[in-house]
Coordinates of C-alpha atoms in Angstrom, one line a residue:
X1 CA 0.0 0.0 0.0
X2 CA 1.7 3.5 -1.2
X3 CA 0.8 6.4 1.0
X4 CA 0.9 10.1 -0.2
X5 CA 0.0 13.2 2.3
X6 CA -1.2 16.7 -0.1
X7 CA -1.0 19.6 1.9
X8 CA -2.3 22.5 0.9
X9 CA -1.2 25.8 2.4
X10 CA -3.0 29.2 2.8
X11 CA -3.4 32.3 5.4
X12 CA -5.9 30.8 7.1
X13 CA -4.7 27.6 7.8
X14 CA -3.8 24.0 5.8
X15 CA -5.8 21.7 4.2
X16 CA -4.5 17.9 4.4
X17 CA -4.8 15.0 2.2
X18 CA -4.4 11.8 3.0
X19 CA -3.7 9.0 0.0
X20 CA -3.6 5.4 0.0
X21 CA -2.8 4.3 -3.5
X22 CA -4.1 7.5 -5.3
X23 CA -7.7 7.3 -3.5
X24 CA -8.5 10.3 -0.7
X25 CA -8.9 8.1 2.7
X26 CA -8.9 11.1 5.0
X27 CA -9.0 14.7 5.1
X28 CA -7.9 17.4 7.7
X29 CA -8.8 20.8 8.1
X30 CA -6.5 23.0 10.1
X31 CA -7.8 26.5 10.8
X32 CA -5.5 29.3 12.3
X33 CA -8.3 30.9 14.3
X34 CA -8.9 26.7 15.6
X35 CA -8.2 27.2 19.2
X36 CA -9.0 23.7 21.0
X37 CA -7.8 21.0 19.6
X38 CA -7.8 17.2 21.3
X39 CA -4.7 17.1 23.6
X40 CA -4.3 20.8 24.9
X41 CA -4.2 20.9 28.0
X42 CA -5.9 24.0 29.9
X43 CA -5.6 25.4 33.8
X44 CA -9.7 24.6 34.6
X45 CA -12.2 26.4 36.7
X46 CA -14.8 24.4 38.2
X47 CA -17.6 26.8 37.7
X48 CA -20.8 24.0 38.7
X49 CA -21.1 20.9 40.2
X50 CA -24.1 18.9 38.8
X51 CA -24.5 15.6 41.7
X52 CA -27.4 14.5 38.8
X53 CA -25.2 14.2 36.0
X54 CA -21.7 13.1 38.7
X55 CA -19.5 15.8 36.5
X56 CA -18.6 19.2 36.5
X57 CA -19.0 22.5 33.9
X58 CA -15.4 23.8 33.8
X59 CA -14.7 27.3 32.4
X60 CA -11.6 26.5 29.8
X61 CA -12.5 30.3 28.1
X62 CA -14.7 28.4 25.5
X63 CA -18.4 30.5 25.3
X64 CA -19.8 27.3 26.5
X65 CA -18.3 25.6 29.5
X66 CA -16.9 22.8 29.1
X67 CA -17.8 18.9 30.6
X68 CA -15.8 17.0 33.1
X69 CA -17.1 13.4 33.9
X70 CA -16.4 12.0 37.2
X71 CA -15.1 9.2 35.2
X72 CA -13.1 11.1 33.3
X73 CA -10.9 12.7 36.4
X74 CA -8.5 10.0 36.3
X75 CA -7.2 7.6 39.8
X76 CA -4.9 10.3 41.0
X77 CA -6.7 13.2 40.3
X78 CA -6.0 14.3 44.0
X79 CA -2.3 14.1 43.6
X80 CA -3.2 16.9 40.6
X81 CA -4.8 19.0 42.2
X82 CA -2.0 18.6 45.2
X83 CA 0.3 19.5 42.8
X84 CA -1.4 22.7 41.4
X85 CA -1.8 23.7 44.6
X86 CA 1.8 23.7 45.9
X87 CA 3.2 25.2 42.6
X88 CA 0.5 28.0 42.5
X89 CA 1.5 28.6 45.8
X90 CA 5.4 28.3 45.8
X91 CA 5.3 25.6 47.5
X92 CA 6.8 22.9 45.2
X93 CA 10.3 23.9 43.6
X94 CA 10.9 20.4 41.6
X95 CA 10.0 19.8 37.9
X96 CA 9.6 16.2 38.3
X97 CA 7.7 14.4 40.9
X98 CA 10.1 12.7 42.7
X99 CA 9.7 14.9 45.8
X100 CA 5.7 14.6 45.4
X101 CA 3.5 11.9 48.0
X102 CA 0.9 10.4 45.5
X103 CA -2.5 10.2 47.2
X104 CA -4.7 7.1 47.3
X105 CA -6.6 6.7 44.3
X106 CA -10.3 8.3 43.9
X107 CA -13.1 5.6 44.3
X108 CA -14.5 4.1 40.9
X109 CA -18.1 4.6 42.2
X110 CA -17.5 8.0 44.3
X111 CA -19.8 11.1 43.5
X112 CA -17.8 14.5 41.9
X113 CA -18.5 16.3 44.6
X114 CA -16.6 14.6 46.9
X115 CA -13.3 15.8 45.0
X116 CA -13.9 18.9 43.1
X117 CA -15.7 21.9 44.0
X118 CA -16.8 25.5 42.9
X119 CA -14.1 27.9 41.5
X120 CA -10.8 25.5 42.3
X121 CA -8.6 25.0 39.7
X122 CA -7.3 22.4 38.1
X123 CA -5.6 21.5 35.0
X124 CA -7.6 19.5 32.1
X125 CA -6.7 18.1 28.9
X126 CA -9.3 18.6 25.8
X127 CA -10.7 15.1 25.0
X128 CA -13.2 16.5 22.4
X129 CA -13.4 19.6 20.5
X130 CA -16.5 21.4 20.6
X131 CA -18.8 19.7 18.8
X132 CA -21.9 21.6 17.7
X133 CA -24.0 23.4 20.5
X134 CA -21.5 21.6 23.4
X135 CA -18.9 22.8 24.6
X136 CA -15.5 20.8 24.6
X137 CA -15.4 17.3 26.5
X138 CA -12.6 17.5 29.1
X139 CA -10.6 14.9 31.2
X140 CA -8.5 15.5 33.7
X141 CA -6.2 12.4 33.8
X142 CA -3.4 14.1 31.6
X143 CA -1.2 12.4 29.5
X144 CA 1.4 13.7 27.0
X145 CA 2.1 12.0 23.3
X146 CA 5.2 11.7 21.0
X147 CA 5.7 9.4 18.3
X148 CA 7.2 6.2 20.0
X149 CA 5.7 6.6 23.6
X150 CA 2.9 8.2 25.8
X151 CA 4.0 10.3 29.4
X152 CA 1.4 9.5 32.0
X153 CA 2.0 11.8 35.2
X154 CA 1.1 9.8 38.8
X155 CA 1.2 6.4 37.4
X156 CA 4.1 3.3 37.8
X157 CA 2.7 1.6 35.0
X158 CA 4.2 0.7 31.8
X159 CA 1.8 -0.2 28.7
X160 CA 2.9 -2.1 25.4
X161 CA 0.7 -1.5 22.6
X162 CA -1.3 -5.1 21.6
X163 CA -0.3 -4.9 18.0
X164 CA 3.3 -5.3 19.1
X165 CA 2.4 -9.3 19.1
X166 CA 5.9 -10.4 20.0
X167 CA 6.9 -11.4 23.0
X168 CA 10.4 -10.7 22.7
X169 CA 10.0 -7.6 21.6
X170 CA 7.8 -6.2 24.2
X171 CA 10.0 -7.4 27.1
X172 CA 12.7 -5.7 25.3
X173 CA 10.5 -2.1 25.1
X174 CA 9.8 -2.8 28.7
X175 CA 13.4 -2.8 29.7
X176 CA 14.4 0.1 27.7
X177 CA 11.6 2.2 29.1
X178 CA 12.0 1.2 32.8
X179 CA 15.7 2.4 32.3
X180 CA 14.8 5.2 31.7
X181 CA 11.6 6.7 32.8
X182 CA 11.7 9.2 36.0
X183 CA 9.5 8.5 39.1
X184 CA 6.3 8.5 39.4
X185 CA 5.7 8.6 35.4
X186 CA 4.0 5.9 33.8
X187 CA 4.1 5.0 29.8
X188 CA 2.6 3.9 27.1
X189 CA 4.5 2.5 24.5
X190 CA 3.2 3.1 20.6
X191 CA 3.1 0.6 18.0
X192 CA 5.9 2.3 15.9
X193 CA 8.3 2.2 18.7
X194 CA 8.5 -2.0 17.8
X195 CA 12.4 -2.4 16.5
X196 CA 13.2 0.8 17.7
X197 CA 16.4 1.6 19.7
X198 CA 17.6 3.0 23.1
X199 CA 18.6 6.4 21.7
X200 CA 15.4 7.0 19.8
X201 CA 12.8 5.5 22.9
X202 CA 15.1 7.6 24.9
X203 CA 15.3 11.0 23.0
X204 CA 11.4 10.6 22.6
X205 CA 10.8 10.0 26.3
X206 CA 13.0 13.3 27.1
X207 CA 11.1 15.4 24.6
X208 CA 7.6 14.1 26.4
X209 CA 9.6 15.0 29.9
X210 CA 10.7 18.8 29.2
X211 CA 7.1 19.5 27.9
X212 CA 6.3 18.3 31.3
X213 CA 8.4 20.8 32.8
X214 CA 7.3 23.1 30.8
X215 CA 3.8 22.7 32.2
X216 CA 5.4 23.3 35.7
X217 CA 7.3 26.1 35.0
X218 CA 4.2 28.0 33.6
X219 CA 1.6 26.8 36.1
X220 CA 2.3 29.5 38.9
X221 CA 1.9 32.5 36.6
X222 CA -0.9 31.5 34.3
X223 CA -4.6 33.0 34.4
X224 CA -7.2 30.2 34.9
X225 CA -9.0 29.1 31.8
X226 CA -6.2 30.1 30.0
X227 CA -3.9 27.8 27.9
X228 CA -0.9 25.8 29.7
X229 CA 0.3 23.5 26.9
X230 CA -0.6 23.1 23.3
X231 CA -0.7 20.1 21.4
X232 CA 1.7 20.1 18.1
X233 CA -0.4 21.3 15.0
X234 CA -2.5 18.7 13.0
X235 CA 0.3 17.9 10.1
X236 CA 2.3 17.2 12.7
X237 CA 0.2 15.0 14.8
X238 CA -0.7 13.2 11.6
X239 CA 2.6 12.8 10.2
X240 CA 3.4 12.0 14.2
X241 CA 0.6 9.2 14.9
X242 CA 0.8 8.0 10.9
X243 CA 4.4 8.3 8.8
X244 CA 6.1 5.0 8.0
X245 CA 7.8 3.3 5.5
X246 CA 4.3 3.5 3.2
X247 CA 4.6 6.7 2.2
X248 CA 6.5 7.2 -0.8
X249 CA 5.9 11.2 -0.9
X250 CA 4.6 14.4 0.9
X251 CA 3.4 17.1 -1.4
X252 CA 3.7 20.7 0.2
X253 CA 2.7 23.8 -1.7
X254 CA 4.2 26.6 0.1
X255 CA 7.6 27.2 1.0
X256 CA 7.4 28.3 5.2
X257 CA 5.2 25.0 5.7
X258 CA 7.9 23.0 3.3
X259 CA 10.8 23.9 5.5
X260 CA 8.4 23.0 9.2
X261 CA 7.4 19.8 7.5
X262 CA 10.8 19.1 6.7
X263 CA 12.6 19.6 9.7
X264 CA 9.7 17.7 11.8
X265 CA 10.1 14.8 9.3
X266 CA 13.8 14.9 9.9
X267 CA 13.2 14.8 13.6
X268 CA 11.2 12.0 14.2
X269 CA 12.3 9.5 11.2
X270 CA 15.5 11.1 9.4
X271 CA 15.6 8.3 6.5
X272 CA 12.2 9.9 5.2
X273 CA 13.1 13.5 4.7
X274 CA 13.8 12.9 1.0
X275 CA 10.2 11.9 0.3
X276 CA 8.8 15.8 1.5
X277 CA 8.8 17.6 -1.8
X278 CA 7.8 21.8 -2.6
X279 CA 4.7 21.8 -5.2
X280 CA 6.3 24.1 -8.0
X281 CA 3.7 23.3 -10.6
X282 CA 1.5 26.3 -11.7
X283 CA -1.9 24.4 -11.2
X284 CA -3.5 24.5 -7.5
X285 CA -1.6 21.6 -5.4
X286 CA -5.1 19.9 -5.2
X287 CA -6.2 20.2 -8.4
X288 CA -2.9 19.2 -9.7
X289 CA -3.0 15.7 -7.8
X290 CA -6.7 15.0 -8.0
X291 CA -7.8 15.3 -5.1
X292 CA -9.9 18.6 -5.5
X293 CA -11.7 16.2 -8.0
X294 CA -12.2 13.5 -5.3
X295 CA -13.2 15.9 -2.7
X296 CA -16.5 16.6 -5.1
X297 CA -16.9 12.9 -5.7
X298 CA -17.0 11.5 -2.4
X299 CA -18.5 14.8 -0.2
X300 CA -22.6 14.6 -0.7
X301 CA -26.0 13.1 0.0
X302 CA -25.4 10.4 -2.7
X303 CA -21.9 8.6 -3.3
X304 CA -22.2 6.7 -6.4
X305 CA -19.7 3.6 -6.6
X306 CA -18.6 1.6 -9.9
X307 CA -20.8 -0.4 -11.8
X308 CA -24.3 1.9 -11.3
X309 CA -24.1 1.0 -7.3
X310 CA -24.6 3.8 -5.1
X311 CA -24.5 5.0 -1.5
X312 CA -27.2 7.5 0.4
X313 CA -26.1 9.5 3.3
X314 CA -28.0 11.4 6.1
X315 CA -27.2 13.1 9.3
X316 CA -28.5 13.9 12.1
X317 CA -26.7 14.9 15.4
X318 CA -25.8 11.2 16.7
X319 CA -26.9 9.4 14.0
X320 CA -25.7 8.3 10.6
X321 CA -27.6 6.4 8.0
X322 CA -26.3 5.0 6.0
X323 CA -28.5 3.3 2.7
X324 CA -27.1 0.6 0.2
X325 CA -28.7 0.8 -3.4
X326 CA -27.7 -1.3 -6.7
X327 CA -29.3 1.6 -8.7
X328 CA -28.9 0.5 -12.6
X329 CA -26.8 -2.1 -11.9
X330 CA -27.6 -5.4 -14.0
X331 CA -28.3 -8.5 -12.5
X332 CA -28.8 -12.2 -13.3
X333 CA -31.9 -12.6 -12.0
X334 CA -30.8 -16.4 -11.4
X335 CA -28.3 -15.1 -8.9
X336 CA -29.8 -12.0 -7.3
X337 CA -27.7 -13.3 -4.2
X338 CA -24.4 -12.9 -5.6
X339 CA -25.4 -9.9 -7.4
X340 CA -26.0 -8.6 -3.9
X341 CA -23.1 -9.4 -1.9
X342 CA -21.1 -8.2 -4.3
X343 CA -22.9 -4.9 -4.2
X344 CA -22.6 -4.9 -0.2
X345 CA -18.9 -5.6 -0.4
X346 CA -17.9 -2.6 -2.8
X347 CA -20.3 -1.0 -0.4
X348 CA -18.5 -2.1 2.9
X349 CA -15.3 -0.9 1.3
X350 CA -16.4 2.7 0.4
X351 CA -18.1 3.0 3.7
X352 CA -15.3 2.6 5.4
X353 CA -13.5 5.3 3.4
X354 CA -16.3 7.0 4.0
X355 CA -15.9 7.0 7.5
X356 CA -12.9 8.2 7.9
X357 CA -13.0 10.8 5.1
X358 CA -15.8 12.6 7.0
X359 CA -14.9 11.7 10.3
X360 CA -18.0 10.7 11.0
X361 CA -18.9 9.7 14.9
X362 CA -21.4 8.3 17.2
X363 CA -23.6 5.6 15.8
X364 CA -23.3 4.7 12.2
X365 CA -26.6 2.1 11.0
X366 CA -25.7 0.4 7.7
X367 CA -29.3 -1.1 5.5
X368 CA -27.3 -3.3 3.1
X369 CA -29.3 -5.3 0.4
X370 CA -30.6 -8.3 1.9
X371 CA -29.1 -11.8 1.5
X372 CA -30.8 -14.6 2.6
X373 CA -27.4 -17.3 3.0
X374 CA -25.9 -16.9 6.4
X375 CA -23.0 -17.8 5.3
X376 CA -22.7 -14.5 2.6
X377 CA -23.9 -12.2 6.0
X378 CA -21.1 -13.6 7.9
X379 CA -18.5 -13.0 5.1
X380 CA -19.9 -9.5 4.6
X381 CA -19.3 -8.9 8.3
X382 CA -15.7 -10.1 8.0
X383 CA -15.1 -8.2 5.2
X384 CA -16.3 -5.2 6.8
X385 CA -14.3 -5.8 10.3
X386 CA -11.0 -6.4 8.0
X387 CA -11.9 -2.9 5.9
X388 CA -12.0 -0.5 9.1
X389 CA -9.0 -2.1 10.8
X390 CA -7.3 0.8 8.8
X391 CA -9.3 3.2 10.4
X392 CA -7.3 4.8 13.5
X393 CA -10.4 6.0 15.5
X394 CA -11.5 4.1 18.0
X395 CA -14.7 2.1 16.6
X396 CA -17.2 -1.5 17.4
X397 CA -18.6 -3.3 14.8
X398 CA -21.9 -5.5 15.7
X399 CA -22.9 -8.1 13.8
X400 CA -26.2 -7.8 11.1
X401 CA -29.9 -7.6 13.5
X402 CA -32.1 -10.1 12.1
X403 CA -33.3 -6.8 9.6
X404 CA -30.2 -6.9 8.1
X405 CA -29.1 -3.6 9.6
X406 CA -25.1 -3.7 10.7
X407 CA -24.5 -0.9 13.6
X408 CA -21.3 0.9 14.1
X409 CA -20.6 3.1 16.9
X410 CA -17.1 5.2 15.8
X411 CA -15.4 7.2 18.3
X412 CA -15.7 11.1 17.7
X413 CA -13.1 13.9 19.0
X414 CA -13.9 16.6 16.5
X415 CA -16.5 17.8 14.6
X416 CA -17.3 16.0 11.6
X417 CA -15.7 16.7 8.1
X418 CA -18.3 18.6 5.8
X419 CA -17.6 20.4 2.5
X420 CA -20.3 21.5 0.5
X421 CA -20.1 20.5 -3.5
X422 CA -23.1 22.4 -4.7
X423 CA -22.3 25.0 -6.8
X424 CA -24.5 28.5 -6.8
X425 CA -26.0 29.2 -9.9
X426 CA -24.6 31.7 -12.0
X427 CA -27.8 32.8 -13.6
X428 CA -30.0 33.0 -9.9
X429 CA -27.3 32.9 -7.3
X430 CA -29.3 30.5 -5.3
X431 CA -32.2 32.5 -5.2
X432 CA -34.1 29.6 -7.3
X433 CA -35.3 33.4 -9.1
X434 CA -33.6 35.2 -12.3
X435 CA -33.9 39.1 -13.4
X436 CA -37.2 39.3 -16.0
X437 CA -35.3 38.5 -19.5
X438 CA -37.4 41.8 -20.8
X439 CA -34.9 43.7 -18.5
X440 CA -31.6 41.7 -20.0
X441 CA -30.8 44.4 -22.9
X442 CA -31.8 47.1 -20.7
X443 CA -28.9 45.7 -18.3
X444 CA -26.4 45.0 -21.2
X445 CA -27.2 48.8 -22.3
X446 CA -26.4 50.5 -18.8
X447 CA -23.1 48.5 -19.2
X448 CA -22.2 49.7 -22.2
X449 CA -22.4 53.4 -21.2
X450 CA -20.5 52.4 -18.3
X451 CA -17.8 50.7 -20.3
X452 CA -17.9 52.5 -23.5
X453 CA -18.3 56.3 -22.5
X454 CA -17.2 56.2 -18.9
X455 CA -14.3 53.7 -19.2
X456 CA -13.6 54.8 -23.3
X457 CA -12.6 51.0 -24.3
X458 CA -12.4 50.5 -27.8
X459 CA -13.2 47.4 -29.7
X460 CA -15.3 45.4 -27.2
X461 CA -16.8 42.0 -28.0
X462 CA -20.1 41.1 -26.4
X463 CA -20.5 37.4 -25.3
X464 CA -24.2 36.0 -25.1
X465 CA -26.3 32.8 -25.1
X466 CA -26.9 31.8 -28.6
X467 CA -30.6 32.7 -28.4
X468 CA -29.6 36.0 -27.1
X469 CA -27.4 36.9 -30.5
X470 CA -30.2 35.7 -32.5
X471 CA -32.3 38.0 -31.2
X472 CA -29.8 40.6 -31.5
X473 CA -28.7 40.2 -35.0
X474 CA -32.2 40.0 -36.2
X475 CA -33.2 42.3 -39.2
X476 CA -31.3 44.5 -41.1
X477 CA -31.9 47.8 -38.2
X478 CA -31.4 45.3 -35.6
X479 CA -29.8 46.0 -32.1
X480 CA -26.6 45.6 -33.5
X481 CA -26.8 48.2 -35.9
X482 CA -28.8 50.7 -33.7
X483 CA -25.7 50.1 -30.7
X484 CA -23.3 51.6 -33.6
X485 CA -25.4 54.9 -34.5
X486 CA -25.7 55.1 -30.3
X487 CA -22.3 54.9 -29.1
X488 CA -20.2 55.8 -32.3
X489 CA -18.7 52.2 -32.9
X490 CA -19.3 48.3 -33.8
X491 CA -19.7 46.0 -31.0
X492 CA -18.9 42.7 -31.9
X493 CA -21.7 40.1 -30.6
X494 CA -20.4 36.5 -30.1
X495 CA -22.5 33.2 -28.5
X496 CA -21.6 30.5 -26.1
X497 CA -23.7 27.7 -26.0
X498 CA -22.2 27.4 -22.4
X499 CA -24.0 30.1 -20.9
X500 CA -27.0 30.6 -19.0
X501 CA -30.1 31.8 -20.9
X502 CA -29.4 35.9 -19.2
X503 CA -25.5 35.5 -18.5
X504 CA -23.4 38.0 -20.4
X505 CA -20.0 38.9 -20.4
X506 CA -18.0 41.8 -21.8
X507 CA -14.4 41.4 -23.4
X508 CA -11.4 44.0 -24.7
X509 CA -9.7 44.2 -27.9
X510 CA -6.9 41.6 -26.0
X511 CA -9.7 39.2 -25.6
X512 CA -9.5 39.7 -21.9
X513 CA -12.7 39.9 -19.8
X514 CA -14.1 42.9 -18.4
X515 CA -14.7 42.8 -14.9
X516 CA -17.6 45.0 -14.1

């Protein structure tokens, strides 16, 4: 499987493609003015304790407060907030948490307001981006992520990612992290840290440490609800969570971004820095690769698929549906079951895409054509499972209901992907309403004067619906000829079958349009 990443540049942020032999898989949008992003970590203040719900509204500076589970707080959310507490107050001088006594841990089953209460502070961590009317979804049991491991404050524990199948290997991770990790840190060790070496677990693991620090050191002086530490941008968390030997290039198309890309690339996997590449061509980055084409494919109520089969898509705020149709699609009608299942299957394959292209979340209900063989349900299922084990969010298939209907609940962080491919109409402007066509020479006419006597252009060529120069051109003292007399000179009148019925356009001598 060849990987490509497309990333589009511009003032107000980056655009990011994601390519997995030439099809779009994912896309990312990253906005300048895009101020909570999943892994930021903020100085909280409780502003209400709700016993009903067991959580708390924390003011994080978001218009809406944001939601803190008690589930979410984390076993040693008391050694947090003891820590906030002596740094705020001077009391703590160390970086680390050597000197620190970890508290017990917080009952599984205890009620929120036996820990937290109104206006104290403590430090949270963004688990969801506002999403929507809510506000952002917070948790409190911090953690910090680099590309081969995971720093967990007030924990012992070290965790070995299950993909990592080997038992060699994993005992070997173990021992390289337990050298090295300071007290009272736990880890998690990623799945691209298998075959990796001391120097790079351990240059990893000091990177996650002086961000740690660096939490510490601006703890005393900052303003609650304000900022403490930011997560990296998102081409760097993706190029982070994602870049391995599969990618074969990275496409940037503007020069500041090239040279951050770059150097990041050469910091976490040196041997890949030759595959980043500057777009030079003249056409847009997107356009030039194909994925501006894609975008318009797969983005819409209706995703058609090859061979006449297509896809329909609705939303609403928890709920996708998703609807399997074999639209013209020819079928032996001896073998409507295979006919079918191979429908579903191309289906099960783009939904997946689907999936993660949009980023959709929550729960996902899939009506594929019915089959009647069990055994053709069960491979479907397979299929399906084996199709979103690419997908990186975290997600549970269920089997088919006795409907036929497959369920899929898919974790969700942000909100979900959504570009818009209809096009305004040129003639109404998505009014659904045009100008009266009796009006339409009376509007050419104003521009003239405007163009001809105010702007004294010479030689202009007037470009029309066909219909429109017809009428036009008709007779031998025809509108034409009667322009001429008026404003002193011939206009030229040309058609383009292209046009809208009451679309016009003016050009100059150099054939180049007037804008009006």
């Amino acid at each position: 499987m060849i990987k490509e990443l497309i990333i589009d540049s511009s003032p107000n942020g980056a655009t990011i493609a994601l390519l997995q032999d030439k099809q779009l898989v994912e896309l990312h949008k990253e906005t300048v003015t895009n101020a909570y992003t999943v892994g930021d970590i903020y100085l909280g203040r409780i502003k209400k304790i709700m016993p009903s719900l067991n959580a708390a509204f924390v003011d994080v500076g978001y218009e809406k407060d944001a939601f803190l589970h008690y589930l979410d707080l984390g076993p040693q959310v008391q050694s947090l907030l003891k820590l906030t507490k002596q740094v705020r107050s001077g009391g703590y001088q160390s970086k680390l948490l050597d000197n620190l006594k970890l508290e017990a841990d917080i009952n599984k089953g205890g009620k929120i307001s036996e820990v937290l209460s109104k206006n104290q502070l403590i430090p949270v961590q963004i688990a969801k981006e506002p999403i929507s009317t809510k506000g952002p979804r917070l948790s409190a049991d911090l953690s910090i992520a680099g590309r081969y491991v995971v720093l967990v404050p007030f924990s012992e524990v070290i965790s070995i990612s299950k993909k990592i199948k080997s038992n060699t290997e994993r005992v070997r991770l173990r021992k390289i992290v337990e050298s090295i990790k300071p007290k009272h840190f736990g880890v998690i060790i990623r799945t691209v840290s298998e075959g990796k070496g001391v120097t790079e677990m351990q240059k990893d693991l000091l990177d996650l440490i002086t961000k740690w620090e660096t939490l510490i050191t601006k703890l005393p002086s900052v303003e609650p609800a304000k900022k403490i530490l930011g997560e990296i941008d998102r081409t760097s968390t993706i190029l982070r969570d994602i870049l391995n030997s599969d990618f074969q290039s990275i496409y940037v198309n503007d020069n500041g971004m090239y040279e951050e890309v770059r150097s990041y690339v050469h910091e976490i996997s040196p041997d890949l820095e030759s595959i980043v590449r500057l777009h030079k061509h003249r056409d847009p980055i997107f356009e030039h690769y194909g994925v501006e084409k894609q975008i318009k494919s797969a983005f819409g109520k209706t995703v058609n698929l090859a061979g006449g089969a297509y896809l329909v898509i609705e939303h609403t705020e928890a709920l996708h549906v998703i609807d399997v149709n074999s639209g013209n699609r020819t079928a032996n009608k001896e073998n409507q079951e295979e006919n079918a299942f191979q429908v579903n299957k191309e289906a099960a394959r783009e939904i997946a895409r689907q999936l993660r292209l949009r980023d959709m979340g929550g729960i996902v209900v899939i009506d594929f054509i019915d089959m009647h063989k069990p055994t053709n349900r069960k491979e479907l299922f397979d299929y399906l499972r084996a199709e979103m084990a690419h997908d990186r969010a975290k997600h549970t298939i269920l089997p088919p209901s006795k409907f036929g209907l497959v369920q899929i609940t898919r974790q969700r962080v942000r909100p979900e992907m959504n570009i818009v491919t209809n096009e305004v109409c040129p003639t109404c402007h998505g009014t659904g309403a045009i100008r009266p066509t009796v009006l339409l020479l009376d509007d050419i006419e104003n521009n003239f004067n405007y163009i001809l006597v105010e702007q004294n252009e010479k030689k202009i060529t007037l470009c029309v619906h066909p219909y429109i120069e017809a009428y036009i051109k008709k007779g031998i003292y025809n509108r034409q000829m009667k322009w001429y007399f008026k404003y002193g000179q011939w206009i030229k009148v040309k058609s383009n079958p292209a046009y809208q019925i009451t679309e016009f356009r003016f050009f100059s001598s150099k054939d180049e349009e007037i804008k009006l």
